[in-house]
Coordinates of N, CA and C in Angstrom, one line a residue:
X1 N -5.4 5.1 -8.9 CA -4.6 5.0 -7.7 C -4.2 6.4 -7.2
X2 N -4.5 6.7 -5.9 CA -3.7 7.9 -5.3 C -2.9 7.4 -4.2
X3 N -2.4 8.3 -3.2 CA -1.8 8.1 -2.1 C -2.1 7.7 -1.1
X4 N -3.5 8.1 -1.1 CA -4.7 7.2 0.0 C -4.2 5.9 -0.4
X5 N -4.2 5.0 -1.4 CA -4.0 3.6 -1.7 C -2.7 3.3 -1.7
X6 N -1.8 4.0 -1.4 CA -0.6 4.0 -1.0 C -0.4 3.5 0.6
X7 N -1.2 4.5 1.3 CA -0.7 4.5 2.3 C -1.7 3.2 2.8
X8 N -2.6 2.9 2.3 CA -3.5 1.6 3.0 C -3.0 0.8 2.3
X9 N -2.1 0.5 1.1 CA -1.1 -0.7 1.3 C -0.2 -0.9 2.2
X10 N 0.5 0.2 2.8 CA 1.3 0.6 3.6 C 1.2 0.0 4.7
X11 N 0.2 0.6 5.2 CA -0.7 0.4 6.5 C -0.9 -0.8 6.7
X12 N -1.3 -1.7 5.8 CA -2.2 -2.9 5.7 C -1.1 -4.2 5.2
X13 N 0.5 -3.9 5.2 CA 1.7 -4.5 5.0 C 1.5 -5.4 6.4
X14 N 1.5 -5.2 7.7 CA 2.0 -5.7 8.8 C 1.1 -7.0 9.2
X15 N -0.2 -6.5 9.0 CA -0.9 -7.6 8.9 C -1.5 -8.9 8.1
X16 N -0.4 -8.8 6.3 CA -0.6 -9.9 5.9 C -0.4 -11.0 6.3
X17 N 0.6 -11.6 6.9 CA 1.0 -12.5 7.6 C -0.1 -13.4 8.5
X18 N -1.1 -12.2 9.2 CA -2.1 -12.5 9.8 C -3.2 -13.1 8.9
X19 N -3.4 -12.0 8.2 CA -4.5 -12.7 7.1 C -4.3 -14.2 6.4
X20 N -2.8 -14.4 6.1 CA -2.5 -15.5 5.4 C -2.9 -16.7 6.7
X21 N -2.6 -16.5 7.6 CA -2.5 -17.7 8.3 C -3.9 -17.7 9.0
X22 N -4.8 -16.6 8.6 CA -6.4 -16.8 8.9 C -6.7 -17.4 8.0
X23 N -6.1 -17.7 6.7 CA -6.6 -18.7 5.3 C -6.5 -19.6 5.6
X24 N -5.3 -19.9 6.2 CA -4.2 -21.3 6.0 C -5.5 -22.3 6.9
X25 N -6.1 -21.3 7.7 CA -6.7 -21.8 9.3 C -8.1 -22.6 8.5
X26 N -8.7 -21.4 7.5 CA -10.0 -22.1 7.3 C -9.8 -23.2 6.4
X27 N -8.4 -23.3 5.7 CA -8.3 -24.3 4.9 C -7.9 -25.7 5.6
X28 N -7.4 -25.2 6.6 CA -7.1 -26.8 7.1 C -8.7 -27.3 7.9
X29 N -9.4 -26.0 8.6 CA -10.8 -26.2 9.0 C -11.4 -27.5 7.7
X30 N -11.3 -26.9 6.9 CA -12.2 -27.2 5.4 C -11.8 -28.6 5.4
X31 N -10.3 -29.0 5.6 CA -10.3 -30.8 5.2 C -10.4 -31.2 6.3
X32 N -10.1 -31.2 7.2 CA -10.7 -31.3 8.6 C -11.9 -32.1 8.4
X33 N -12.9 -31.1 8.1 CA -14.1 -30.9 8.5 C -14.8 -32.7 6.6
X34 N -13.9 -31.9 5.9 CA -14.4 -33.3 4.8 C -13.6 -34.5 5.3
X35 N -12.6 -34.4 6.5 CA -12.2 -35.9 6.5 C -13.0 -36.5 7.5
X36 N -13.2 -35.7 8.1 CA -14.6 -36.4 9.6 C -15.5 -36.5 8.9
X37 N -16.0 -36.1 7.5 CA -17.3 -36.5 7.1 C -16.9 -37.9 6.2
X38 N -15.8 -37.8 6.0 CA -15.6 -39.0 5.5 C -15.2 -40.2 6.3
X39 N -15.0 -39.7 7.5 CA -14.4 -41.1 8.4 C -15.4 -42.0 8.7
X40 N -16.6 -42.0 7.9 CA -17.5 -43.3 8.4 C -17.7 -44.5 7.5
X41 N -16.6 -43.7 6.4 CA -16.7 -44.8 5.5 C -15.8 -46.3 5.8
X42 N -15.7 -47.1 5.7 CA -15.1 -48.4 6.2 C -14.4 -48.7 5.2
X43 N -13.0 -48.6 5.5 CA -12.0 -48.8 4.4 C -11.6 -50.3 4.9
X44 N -10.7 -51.0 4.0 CA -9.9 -51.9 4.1 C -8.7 -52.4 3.4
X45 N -8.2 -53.1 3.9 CA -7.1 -53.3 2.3 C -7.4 -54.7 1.5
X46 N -8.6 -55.3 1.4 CA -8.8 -56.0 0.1 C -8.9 -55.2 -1.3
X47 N -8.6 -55.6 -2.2 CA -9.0 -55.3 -4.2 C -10.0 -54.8 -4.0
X48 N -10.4 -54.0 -4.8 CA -11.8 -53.4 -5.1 C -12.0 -53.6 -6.8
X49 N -12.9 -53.8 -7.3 CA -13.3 -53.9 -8.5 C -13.1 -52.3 -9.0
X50 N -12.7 -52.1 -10.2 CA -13.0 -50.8 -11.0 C -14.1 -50.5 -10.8
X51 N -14.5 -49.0 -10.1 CA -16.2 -48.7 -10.6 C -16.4 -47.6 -12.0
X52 N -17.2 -47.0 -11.9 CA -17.7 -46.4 -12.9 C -16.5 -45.1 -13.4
X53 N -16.3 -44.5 -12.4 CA -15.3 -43.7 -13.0 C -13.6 -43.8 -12.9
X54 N -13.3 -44.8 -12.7 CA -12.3 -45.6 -13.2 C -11.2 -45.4 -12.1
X55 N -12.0 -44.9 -10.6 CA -11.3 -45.2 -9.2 C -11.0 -46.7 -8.7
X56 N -9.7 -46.9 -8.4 CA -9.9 -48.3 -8.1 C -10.1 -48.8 -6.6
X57 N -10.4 -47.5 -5.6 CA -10.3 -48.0 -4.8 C -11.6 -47.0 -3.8
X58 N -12.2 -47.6 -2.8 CA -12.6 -46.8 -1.8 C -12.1 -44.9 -1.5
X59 N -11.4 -44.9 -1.4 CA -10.3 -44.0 -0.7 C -10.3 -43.0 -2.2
X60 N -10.0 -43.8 -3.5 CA -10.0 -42.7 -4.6 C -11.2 -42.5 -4.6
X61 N -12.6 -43.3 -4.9 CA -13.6 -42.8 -4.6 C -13.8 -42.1 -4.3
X62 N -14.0 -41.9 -2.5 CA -14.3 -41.0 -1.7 C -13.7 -39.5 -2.1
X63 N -12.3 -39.4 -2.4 CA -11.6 -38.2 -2.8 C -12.3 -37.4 -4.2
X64 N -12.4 -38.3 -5.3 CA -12.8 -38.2 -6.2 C -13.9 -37.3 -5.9
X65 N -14.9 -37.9 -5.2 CA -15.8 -37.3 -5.1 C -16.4 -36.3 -4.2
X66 N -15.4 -35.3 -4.0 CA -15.2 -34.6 -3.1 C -16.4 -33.6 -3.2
X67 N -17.1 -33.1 -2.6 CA -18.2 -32.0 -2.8 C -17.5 -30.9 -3.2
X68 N -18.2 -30.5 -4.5 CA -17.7 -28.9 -5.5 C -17.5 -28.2 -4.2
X69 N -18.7 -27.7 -3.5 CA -18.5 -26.8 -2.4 C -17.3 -26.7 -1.7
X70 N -16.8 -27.6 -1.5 CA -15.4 -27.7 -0.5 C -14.0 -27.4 -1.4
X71 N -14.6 -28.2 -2.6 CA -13.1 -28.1 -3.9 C -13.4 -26.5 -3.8
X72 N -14.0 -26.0 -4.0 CA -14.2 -24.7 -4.7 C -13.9 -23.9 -3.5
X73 N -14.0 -23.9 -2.2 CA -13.5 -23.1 -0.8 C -12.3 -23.2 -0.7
X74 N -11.7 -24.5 -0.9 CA -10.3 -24.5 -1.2 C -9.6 -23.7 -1.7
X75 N -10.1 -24.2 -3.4 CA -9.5 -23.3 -4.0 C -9.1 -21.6 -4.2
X76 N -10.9 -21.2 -3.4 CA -10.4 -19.7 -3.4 C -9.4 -19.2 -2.1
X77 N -9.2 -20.3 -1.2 CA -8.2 -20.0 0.5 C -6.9 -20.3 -0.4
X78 N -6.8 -21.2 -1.2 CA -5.3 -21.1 -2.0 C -4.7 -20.4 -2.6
X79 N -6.1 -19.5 -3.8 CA -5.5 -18.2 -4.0 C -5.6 -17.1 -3.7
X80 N -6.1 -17.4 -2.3 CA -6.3 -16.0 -1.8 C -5.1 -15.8 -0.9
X81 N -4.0 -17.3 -0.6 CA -3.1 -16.8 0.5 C -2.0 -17.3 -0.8
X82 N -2.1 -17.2 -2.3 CA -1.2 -17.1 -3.5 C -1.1 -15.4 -3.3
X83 N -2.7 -15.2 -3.1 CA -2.6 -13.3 -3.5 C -1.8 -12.9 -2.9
X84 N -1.9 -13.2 -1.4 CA -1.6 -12.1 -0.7 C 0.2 -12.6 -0.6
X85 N 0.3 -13.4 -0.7 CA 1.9 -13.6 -0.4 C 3.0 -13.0 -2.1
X86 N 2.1 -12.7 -3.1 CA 2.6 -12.1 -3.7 C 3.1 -10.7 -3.3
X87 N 1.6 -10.1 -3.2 CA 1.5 -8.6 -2.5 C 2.3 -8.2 -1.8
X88 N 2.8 -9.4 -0.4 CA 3.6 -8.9 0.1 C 5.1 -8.9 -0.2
X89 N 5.4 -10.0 -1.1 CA 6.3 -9.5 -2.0 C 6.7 -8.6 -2.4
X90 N 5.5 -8.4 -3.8 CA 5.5 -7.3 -4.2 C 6.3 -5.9 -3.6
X91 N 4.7 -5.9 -2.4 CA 5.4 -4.6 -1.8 C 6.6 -4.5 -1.4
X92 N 7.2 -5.5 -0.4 CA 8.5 -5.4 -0.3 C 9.6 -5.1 -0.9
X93 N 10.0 -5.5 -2.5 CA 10.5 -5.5 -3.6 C 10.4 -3.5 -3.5
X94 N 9.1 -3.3 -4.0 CA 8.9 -1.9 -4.3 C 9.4 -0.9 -3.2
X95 N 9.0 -0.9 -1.8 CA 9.7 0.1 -1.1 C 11.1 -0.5 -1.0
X96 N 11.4 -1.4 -1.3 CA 13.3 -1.8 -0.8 C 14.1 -0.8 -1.7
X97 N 13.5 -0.5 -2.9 CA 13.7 0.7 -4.0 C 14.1 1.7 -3.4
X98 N 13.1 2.1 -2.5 CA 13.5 3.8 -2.6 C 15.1 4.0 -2.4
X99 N 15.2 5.6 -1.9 CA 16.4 5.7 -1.3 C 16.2 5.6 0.3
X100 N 17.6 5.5 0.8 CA 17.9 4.8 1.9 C 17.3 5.5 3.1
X101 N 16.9 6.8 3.3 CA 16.6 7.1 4.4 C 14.9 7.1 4.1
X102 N 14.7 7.4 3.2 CA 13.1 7.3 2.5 C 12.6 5.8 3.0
X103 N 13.6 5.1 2.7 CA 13.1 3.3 3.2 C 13.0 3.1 4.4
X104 N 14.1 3.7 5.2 CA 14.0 3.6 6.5 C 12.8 4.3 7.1
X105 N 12.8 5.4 6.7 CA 11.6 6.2 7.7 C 10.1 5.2 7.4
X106 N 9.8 4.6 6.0 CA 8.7 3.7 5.3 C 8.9 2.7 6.3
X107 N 9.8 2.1 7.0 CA 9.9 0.6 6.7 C 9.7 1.1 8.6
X108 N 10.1 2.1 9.1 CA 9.9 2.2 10.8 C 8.3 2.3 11.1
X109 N 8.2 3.6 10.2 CA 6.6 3.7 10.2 C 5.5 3.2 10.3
X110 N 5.7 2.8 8.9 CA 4.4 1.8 9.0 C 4.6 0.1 8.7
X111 N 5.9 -0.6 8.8 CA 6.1 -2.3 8.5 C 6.3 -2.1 10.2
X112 N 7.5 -1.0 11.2 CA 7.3 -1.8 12.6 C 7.1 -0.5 13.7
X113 N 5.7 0.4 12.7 CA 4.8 1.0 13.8 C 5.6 2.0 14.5
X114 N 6.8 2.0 14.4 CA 7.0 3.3 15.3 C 6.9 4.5 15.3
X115 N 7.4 5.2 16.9 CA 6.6 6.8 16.6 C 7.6 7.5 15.9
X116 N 7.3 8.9 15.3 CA 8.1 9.8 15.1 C 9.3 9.9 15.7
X117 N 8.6 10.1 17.4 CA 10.2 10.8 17.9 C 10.9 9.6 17.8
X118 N 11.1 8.4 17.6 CA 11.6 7.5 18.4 C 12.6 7.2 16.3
X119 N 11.5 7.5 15.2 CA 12.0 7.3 14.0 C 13.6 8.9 13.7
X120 N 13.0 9.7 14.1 CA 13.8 10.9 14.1 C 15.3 10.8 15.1
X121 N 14.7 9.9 16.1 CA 16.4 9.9 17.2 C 17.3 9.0 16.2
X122 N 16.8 7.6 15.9 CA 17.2 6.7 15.4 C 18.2 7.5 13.8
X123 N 17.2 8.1 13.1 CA 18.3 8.5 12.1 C 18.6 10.4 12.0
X124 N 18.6 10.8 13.1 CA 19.1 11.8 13.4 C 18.3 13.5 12.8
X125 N 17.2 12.8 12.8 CA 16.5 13.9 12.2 C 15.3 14.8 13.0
X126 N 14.4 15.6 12.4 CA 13.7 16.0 13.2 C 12.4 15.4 12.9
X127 N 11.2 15.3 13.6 CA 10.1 15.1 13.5 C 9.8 15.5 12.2
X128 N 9.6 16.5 11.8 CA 9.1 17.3 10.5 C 10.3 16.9 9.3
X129 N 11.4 16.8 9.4 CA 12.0 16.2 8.4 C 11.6 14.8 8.0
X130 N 11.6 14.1 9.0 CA 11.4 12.6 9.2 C 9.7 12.5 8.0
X131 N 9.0 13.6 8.8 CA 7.8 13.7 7.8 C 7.7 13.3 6.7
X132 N 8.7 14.5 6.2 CA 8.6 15.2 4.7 C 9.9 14.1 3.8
X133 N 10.2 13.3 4.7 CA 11.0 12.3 3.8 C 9.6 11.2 3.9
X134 N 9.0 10.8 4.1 CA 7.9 9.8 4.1 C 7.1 10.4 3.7
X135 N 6.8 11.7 3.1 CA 5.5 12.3 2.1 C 6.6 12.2 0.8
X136 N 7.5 12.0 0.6 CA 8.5 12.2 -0.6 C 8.4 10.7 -1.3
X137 N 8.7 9.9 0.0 CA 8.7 8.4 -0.3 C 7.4 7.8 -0.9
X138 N 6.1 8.2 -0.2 CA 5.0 8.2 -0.6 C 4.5 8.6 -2.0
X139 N 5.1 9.9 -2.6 CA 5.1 10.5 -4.1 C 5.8 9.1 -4.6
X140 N 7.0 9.0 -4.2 CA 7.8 7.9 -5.7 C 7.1 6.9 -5.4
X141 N 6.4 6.4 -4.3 CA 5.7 5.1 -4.6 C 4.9 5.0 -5.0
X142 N 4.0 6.2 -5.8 CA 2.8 6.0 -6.2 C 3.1 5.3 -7.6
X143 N 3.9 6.2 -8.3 CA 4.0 5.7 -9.7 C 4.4 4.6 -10.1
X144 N 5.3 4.0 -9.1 CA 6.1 2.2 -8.7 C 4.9 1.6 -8.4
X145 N 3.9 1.5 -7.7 CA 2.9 0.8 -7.5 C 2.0 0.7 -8.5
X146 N 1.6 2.0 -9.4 CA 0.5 1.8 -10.6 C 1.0 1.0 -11.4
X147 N 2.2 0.9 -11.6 CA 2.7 0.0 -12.9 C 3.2 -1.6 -12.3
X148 N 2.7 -1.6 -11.1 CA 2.9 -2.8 -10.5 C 1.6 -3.8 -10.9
X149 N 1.9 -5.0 -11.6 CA 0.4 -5.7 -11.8 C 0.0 -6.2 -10.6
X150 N 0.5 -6.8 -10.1 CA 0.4 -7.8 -8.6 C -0.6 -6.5 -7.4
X151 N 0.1 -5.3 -7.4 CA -0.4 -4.3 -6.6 C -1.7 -3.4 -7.0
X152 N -1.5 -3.5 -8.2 CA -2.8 -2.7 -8.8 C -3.8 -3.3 -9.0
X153 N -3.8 -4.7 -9.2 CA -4.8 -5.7 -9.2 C -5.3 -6.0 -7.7
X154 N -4.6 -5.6 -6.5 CA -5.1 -5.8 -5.5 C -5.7 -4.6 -4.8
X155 N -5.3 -3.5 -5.3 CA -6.0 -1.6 -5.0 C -7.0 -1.9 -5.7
X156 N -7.6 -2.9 -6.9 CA -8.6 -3.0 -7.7 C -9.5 -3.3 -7.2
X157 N -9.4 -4.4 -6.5 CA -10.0 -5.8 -6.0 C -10.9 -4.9 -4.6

């Protein structure tokens, strides 16, 4: 891990939110799309006999027998919007650490995009200080992030 993976977790903070709910989207696509393939089956509410794998009904049937393909797209949209809601955890947890003006210049920057001049009015500083506290902040986060499992497993990935 260097600082480059620092700063592209950094960078790449604002738009988890997005990513999660582009998961959330293909997952609900995904049953969606297996309940219309299911809706031609003819349910009813008489008894059903036990069949072979010890469903007792239409409806468990059908579920039961869900196509791997779909169980298995599921499952990776579930952990993939488990991953990332860690991460953003994570990261949040880790820069809430720093020190206070270090967090703030981190947290104007790159969590809500603002410019320099507009981060430097705000806490009284100059462009180039404002800098050199967010190149500072960036050093202590590197070594907080390597020993992060959640974070280092996702700079891996």
């Amino acid at each position: 891990m260097n600082i480059n993976d620092v700063v592209s977790l950094l960078e790449k903070y604002p738009s988890i939110d997005d990513e999660i709910n582009m998961y959330r989207k293909v997952l609900s696509d995904l049953l969606d799309t297996y309940k219309r393939s299911i809706g031609t089956v003819k349910f009813d509410s008489q008894p059903k006999a036990k069949v072979k794998n010890n469903a007792e009904s239409v409806v468990e049937n059908t579920v039961v027998n869900m196509p791997e393909n779909i169980k298995d797209d599921i499952d990776i949209c579930n952990n993939l919007i488990g991953e990332l809601q860690s991460l953003k955890t994570e990261t949040l947890k880790e820069v809430s650490r720093l020190e206070y003006y270090q967090k703030k210049v981190v947290f104007n920057f790159y969590f809500y995009n603002m410019k320099w001049k507009d981060i430097s009015k705000q806490l009284g500083y100059t462009d180039r200080q404002c800098r050199n506290i967010r190149d500072r902040a960036l050093i202590s986060l590197l070594p907080v992030f390597e020993r992060n499992k959640i974070i280092i497993a996702y700079i891996n990935n």
